[in-house]
Short mmCIF file of C-alpha atoms and ligand atoms in Angstrom, two decimals:
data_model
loop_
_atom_site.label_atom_id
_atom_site.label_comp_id
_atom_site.label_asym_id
_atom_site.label_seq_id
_atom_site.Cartn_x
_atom_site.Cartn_y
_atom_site.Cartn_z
CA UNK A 843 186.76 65.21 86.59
CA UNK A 844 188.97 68.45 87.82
CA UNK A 845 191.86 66.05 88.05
CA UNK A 846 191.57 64.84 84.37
CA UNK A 847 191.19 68.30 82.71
CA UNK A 848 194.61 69.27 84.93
CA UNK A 849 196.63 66.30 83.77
CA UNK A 850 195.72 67.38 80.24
CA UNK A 851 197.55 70.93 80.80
CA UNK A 852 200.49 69.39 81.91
CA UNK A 853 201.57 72.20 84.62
CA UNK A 854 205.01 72.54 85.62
CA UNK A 855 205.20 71.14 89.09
CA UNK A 856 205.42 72.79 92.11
CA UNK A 857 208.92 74.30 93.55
CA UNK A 858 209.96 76.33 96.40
CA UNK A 859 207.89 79.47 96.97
CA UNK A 860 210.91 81.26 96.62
CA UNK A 861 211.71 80.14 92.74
CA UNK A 862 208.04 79.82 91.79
CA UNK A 863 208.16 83.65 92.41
CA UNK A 864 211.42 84.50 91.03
CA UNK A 865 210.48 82.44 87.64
CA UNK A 866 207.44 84.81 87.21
CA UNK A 867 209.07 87.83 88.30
CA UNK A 868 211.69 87.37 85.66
CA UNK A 869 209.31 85.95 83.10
CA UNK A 870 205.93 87.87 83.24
CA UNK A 871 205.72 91.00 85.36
CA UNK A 872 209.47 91.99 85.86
CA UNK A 873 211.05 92.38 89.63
CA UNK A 874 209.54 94.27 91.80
CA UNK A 875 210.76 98.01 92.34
CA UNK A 876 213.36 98.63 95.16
CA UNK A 877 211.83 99.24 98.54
CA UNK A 878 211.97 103.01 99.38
CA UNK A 879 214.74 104.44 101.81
CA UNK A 880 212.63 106.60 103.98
CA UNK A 881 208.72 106.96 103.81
CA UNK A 882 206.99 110.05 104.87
CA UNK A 883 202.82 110.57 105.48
CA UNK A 884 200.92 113.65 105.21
CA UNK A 885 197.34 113.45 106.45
CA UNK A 886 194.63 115.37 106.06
CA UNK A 887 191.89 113.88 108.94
CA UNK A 888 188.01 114.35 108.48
CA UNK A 889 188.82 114.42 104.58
CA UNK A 890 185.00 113.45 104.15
CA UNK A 891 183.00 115.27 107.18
CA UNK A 892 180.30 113.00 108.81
CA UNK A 893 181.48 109.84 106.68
CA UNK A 894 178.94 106.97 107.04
CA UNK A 895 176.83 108.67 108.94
CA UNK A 896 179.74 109.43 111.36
CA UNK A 897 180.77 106.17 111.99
CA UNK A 898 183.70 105.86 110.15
CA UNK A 899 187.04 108.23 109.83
CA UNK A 900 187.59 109.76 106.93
CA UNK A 901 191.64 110.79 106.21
CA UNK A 902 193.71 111.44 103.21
CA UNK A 903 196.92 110.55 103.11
CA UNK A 904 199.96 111.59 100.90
CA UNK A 905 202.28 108.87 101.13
CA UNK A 906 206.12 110.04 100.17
CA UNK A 907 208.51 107.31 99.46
CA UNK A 908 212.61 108.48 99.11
CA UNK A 909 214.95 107.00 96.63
CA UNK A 910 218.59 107.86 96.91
CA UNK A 911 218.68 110.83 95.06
CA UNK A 912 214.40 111.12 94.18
CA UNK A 913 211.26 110.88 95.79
CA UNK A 914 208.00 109.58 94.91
CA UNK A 915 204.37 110.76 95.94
CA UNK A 916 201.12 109.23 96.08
CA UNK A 917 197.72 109.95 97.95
CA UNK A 918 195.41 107.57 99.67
CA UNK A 919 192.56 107.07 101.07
CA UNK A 920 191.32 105.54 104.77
CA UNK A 921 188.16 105.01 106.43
CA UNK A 922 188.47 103.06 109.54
CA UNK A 923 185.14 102.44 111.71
CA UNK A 924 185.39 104.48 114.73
CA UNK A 925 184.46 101.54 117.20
CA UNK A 926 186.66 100.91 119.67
CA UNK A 927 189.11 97.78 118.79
CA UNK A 928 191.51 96.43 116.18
CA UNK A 929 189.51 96.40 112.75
CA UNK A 930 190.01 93.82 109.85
CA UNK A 931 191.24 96.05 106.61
CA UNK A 932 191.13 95.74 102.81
CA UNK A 933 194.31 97.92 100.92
CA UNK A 934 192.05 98.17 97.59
CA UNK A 935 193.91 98.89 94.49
CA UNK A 936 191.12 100.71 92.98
CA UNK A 937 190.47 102.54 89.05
CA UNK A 938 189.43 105.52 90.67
CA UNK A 939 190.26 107.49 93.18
CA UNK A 940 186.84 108.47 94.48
CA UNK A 941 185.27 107.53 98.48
CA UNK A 942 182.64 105.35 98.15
CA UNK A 943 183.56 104.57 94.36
CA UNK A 944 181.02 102.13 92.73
CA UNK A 945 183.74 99.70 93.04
CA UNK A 946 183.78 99.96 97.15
CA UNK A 947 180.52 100.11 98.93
CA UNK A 948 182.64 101.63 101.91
CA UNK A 949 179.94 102.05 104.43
CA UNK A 950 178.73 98.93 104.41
CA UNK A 951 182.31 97.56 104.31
CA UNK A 952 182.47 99.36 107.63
CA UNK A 953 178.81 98.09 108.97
CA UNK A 954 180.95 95.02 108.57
CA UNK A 955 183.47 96.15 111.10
CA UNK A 956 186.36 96.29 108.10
CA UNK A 957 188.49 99.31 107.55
CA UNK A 958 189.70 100.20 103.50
CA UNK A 959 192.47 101.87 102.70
CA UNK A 960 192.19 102.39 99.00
CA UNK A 961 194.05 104.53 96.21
CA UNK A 962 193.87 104.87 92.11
CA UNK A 963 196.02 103.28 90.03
CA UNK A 964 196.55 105.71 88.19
CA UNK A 965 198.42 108.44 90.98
CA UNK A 966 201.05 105.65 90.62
CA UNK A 967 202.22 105.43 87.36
CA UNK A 968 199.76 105.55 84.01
CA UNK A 969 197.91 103.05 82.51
CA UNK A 970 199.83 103.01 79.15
CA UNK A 971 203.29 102.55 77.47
CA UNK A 972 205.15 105.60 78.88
CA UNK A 973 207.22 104.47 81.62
CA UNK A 974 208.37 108.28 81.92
CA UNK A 975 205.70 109.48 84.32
CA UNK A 976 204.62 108.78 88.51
CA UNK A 977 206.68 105.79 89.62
CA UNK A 978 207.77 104.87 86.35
CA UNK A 979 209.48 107.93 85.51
CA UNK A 980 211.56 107.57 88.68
CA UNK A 981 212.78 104.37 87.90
CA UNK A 982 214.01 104.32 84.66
CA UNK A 983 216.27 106.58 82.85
CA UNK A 984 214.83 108.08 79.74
CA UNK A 985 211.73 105.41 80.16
CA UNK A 986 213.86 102.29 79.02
CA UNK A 987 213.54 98.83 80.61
CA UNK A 988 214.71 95.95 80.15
CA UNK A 989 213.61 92.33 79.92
CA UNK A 990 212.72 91.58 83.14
CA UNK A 991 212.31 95.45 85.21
CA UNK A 992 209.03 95.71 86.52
CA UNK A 993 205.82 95.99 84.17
CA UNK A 994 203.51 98.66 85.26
CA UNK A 995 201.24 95.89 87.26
CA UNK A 996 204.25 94.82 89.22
CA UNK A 997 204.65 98.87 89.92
CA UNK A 998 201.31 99.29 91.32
CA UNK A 999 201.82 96.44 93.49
CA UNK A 1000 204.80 97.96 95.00
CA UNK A 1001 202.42 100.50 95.97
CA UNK A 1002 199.98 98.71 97.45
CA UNK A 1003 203.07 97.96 99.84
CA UNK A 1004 203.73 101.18 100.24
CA UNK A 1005 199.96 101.76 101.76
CA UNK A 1006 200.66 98.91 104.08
CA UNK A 1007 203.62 100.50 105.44
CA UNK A 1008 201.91 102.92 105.91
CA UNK A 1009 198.89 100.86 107.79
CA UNK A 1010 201.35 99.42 110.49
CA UNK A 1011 201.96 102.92 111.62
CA UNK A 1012 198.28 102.76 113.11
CA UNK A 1013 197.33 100.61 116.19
CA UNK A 1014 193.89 100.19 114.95
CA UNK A 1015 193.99 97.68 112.63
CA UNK A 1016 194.11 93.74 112.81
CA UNK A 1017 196.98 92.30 111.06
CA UNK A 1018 196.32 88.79 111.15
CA UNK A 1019 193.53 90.26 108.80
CA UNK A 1020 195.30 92.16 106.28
CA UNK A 1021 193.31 91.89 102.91
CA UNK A 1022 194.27 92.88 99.71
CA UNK A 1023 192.08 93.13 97.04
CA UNK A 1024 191.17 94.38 93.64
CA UNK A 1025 188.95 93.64 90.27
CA UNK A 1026 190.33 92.69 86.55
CA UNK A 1027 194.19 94.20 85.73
CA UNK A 1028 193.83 94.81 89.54
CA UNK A 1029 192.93 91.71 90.71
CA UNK A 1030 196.39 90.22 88.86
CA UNK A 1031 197.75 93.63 90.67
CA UNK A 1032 196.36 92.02 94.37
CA UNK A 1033 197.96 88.83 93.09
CA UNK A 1034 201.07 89.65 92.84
CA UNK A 1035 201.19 92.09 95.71
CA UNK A 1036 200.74 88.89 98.41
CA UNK A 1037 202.59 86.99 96.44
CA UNK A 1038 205.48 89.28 97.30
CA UNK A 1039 204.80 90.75 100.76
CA UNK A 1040 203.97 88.55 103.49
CA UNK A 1041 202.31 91.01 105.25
CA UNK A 1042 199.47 90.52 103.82
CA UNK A 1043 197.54 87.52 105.39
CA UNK A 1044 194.27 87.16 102.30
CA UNK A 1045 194.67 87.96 98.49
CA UNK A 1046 191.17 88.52 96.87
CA UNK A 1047 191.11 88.61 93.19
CA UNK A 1048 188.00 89.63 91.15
CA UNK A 1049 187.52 88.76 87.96
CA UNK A 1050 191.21 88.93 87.20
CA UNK A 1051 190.99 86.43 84.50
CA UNK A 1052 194.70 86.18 81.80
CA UNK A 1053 197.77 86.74 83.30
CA UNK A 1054 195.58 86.78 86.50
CA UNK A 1055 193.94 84.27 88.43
CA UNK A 1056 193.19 82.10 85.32
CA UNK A 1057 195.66 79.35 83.99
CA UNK A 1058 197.04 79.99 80.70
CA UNK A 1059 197.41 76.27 79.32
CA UNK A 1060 194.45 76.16 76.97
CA UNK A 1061 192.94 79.09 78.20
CA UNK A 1062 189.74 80.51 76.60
CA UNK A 1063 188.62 84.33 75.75
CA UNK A 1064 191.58 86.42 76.31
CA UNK A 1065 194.68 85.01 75.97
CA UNK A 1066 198.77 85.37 76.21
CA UNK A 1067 198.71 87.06 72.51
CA UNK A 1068 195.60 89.77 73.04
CA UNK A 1069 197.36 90.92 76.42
CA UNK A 1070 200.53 91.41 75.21
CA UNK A 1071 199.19 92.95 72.11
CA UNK A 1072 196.66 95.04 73.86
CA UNK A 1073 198.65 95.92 77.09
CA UNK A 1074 202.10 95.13 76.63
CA UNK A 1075 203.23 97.37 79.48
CA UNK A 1076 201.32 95.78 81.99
CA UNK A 1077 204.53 92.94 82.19
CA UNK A 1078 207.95 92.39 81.58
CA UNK A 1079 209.47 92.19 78.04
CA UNK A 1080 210.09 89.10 78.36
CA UNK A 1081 206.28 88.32 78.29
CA UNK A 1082 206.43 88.20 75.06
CA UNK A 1083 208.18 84.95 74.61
CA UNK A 1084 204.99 83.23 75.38
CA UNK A 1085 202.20 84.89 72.76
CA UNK A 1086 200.86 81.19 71.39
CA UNK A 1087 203.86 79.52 73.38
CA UNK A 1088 201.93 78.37 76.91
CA UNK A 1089 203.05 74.92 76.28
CA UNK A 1090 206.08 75.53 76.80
CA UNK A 1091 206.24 78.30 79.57
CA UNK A 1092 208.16 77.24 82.67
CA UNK A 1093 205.50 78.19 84.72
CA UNK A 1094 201.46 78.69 84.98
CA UNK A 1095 199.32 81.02 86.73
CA UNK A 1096 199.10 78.33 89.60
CA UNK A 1097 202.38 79.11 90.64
CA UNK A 1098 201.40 83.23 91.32
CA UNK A 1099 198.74 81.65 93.90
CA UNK A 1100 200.91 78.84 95.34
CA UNK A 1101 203.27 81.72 96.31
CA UNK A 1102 200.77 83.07 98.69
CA UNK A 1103 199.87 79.69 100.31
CA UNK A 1104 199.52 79.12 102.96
CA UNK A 1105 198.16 82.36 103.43
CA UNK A 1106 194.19 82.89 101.92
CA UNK A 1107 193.39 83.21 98.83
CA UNK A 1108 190.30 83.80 97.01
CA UNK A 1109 189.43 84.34 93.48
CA UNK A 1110 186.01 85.34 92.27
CA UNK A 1111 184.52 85.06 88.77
CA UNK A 1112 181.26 86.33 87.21
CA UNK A 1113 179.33 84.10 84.75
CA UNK A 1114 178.72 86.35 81.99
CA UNK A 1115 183.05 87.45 82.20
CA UNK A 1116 183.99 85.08 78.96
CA UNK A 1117 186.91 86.98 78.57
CA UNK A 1118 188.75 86.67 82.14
CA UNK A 1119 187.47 82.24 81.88
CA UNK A 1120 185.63 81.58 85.30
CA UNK A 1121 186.37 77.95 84.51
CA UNK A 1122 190.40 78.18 84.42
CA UNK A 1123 190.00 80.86 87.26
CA UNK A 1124 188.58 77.98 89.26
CA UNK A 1125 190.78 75.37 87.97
CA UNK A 1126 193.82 77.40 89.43
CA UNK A 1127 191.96 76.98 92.79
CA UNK A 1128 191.89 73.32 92.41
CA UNK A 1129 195.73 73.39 91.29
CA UNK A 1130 197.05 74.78 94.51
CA UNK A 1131 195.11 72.61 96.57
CA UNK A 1132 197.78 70.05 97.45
CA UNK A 1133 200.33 72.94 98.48
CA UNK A 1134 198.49 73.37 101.31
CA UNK A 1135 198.28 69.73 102.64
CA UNK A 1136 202.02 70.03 103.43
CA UNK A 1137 201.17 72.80 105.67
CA UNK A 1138 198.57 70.94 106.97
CA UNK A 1139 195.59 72.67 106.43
CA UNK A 1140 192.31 72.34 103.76
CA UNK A 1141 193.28 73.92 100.18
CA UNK A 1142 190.63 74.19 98.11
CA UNK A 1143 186.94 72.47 98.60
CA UNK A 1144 184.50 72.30 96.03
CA UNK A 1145 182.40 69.96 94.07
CA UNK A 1146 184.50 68.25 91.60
CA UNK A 1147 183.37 69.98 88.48
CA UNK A 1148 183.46 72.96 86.22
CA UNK A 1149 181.92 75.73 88.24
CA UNK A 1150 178.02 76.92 88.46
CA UNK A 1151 176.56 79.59 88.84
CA UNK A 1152 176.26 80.79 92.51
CA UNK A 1153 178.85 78.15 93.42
CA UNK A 1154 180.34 79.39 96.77
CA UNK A 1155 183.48 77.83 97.93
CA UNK A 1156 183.98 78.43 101.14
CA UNK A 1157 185.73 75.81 103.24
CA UNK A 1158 189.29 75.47 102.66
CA UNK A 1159 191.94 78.60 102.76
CA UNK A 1160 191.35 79.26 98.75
CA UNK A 1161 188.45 80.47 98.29
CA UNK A 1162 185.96 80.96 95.41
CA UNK A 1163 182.37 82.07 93.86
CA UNK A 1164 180.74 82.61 90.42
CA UNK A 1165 178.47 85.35 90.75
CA UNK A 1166 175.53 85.82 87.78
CA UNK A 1167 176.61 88.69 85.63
CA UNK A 1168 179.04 90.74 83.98
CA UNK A 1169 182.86 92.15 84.50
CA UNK A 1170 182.27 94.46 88.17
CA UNK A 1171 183.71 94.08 91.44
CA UNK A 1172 180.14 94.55 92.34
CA UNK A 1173 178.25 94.87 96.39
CA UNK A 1174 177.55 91.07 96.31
CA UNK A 1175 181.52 90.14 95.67
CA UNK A 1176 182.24 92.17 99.18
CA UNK A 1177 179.62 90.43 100.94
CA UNK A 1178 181.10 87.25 100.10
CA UNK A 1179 184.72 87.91 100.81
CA UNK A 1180 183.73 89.89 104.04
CA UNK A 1181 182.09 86.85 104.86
CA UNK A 1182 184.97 84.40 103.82
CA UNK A 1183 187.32 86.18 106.12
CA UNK A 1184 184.48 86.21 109.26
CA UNK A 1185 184.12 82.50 108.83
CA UNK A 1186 188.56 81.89 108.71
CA UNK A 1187 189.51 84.84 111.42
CA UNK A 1188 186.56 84.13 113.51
CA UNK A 1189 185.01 87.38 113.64
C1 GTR B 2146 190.63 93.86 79.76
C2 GTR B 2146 191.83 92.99 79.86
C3 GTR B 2146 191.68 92.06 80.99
C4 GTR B 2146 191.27 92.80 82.25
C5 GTR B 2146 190.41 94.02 81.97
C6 GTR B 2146 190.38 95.10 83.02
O1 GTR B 2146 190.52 94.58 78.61
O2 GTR B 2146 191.98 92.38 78.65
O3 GTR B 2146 192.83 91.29 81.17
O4 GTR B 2146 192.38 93.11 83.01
O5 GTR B 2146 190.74 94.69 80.85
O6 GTR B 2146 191.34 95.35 83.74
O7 GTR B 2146 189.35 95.78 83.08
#
């Protein structure tokens, strides 16, 4: 059944990582911002005295990234169980910039043994138009781009890179489990941020939905012409060339998740999300599959229909679940990720 509702979206076929990437850096969220010269951290340790019931560290960290002639600054935030050993981590690109945040349920995140380095959005560059302020305003002269500079998603990436820099200056993390994660606008934001940094070994995706996780071919709820309309600055100009064009696009959403493979990937849907389209967020899942045969391992396994509610797909290296309810990257989508990466690193 999957296979039949593919075939009738006609998806470009699958190239080299390398050009999958470059066609949707050029054509939907711009190339990524230069890497910085230097990088300097500031910490402030015990930022949250007694954190989870004391065991967890709590730091903040100002992250300063040099530019030839400028420098950029950012803060962070890092709780890290205090057990002895190499912890699993999540960089979560969050809305807020608040520790626990109703996005992260950080203590039990560390119950679970994982560490979460996490940081708003918003300390990076706005969520609007004006590419004059944070990042933006250090990359472009008088706040004009052009068609394919970086969008602000592709900007907020870069700093999700940044954190990770930032994560290999500390012995006590696990690298083969490197997670990076975030809901809606910052699920396409975790996305792309594997997709171009191999560093990070799972991509988790909530809800991410157009422009995300979700193909575009014949997508339903929000589509190619409401995002650009709505939130033009989230991608490149030349976005734009494919409001009510996805026929003819040179590329799909499945090529954004075939870029990470063979790495993990797992995108997660709730039932009541219309908008974001749990079924093309799951038929990008079944899409990729096949990419990972050639590295020999299982892509995606599922039941070969449209998905359920509480469907958990856990078996191959894409993972997936529809959870009952609305838009929220809520306590039950950790559990199931957390447990996702348990059952592929063996923890
Ligand atoms: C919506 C947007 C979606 C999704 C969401 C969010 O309004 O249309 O693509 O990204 O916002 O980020 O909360």
């Amino acid at each position: 059944m999957l296979e039949n509702i593919l075939k009738e979206k006609n998806l470009p076929p699958f190239k080299s990582s390398e050009e999958m990437l470059d066609i949707l850096l050029k054509e939907e969220y711009g190339y990524m911002p230069p890497k910085p010269e230097g990088i300097t951290y500031k910490s402030i340790e015990n930022y949250i005295p007694n954190f989870c019931a004391g065991k967890a560290i709590s730091r903040k960290v100002e992250i300063t990234s040099q530019f030839s002639k400028k420098e950029f600054t950012f803060p962070i935030y890092v709780t890290i169980p205090k057990k002895e050993g190499k912890h699993p981590f999540f960089i979560c690109i969050n809305f807020r910039d608040s520790v626990p945040d109703r996005y992260i349920p950080v203590e039990e995140i560390v119950d679970n043994g994982f560490a979460v380095l996490s940081f708003c959005y918003k300390d990076v560059t706005d969520d609007n138009n004006d590419f004059t302020n944070g990042l933006a305003g250090e990359l472009y002269e008088n706040g004009k781009r052009g068609a394919s500079d970086p969008g602000k998603i592709a900007m907020w990436a870069w700093a999700a890179q940044r954190v990770m820099d930032y994560a290999e200056t500390l012995d006590c993390l696990d690298f083969e489990c490197s997670i990076v994660c975030g809901h809606s606008r910052l699920g396409k934001t975790a996305l792309l941020t594997a997709a171009t940094d191999e560093r990070f070994k799972y991509a988790y995706s909530n809800n991410s939905g157009c422009s995300g996780a979700a193909i575009s071919r014949g997508k339903q709820g929000e589509r190619i012409e409401d995002i650009c309309k709505n939130f033009p600055y989230w991608f490149c100009e030349n976005y734009k060339k494919y409001v009510n064009n996805e026929y003819n696009m040179p590329f799909d959403q499945h090529y954004l998740v075939a870029s990470i493979a063979p790495r993990y990937v797992y995108i997660a849907s709730a039932d009541e999300d219309k908008w974001a389209d749990p079924d093309s967020e799951m038929l990008t899942c079944y899409a990729v599959s096949g990419i990972y045969e050639k590295y020999r391992k299982k892509g995606f396994v599922c039941e070969d229909r449209l998905p359920q509610v509480n469907d958990m797909f856990h078996d191959g290296c894409v993972g997936y679940h529809l959870r009952a309810g609305l838009h929220y990257f809520s306590r039950e989508d950790w559990l199931k990720i957390i447990k996702f990466v348990k059952k592929h690193s063996c923890i």
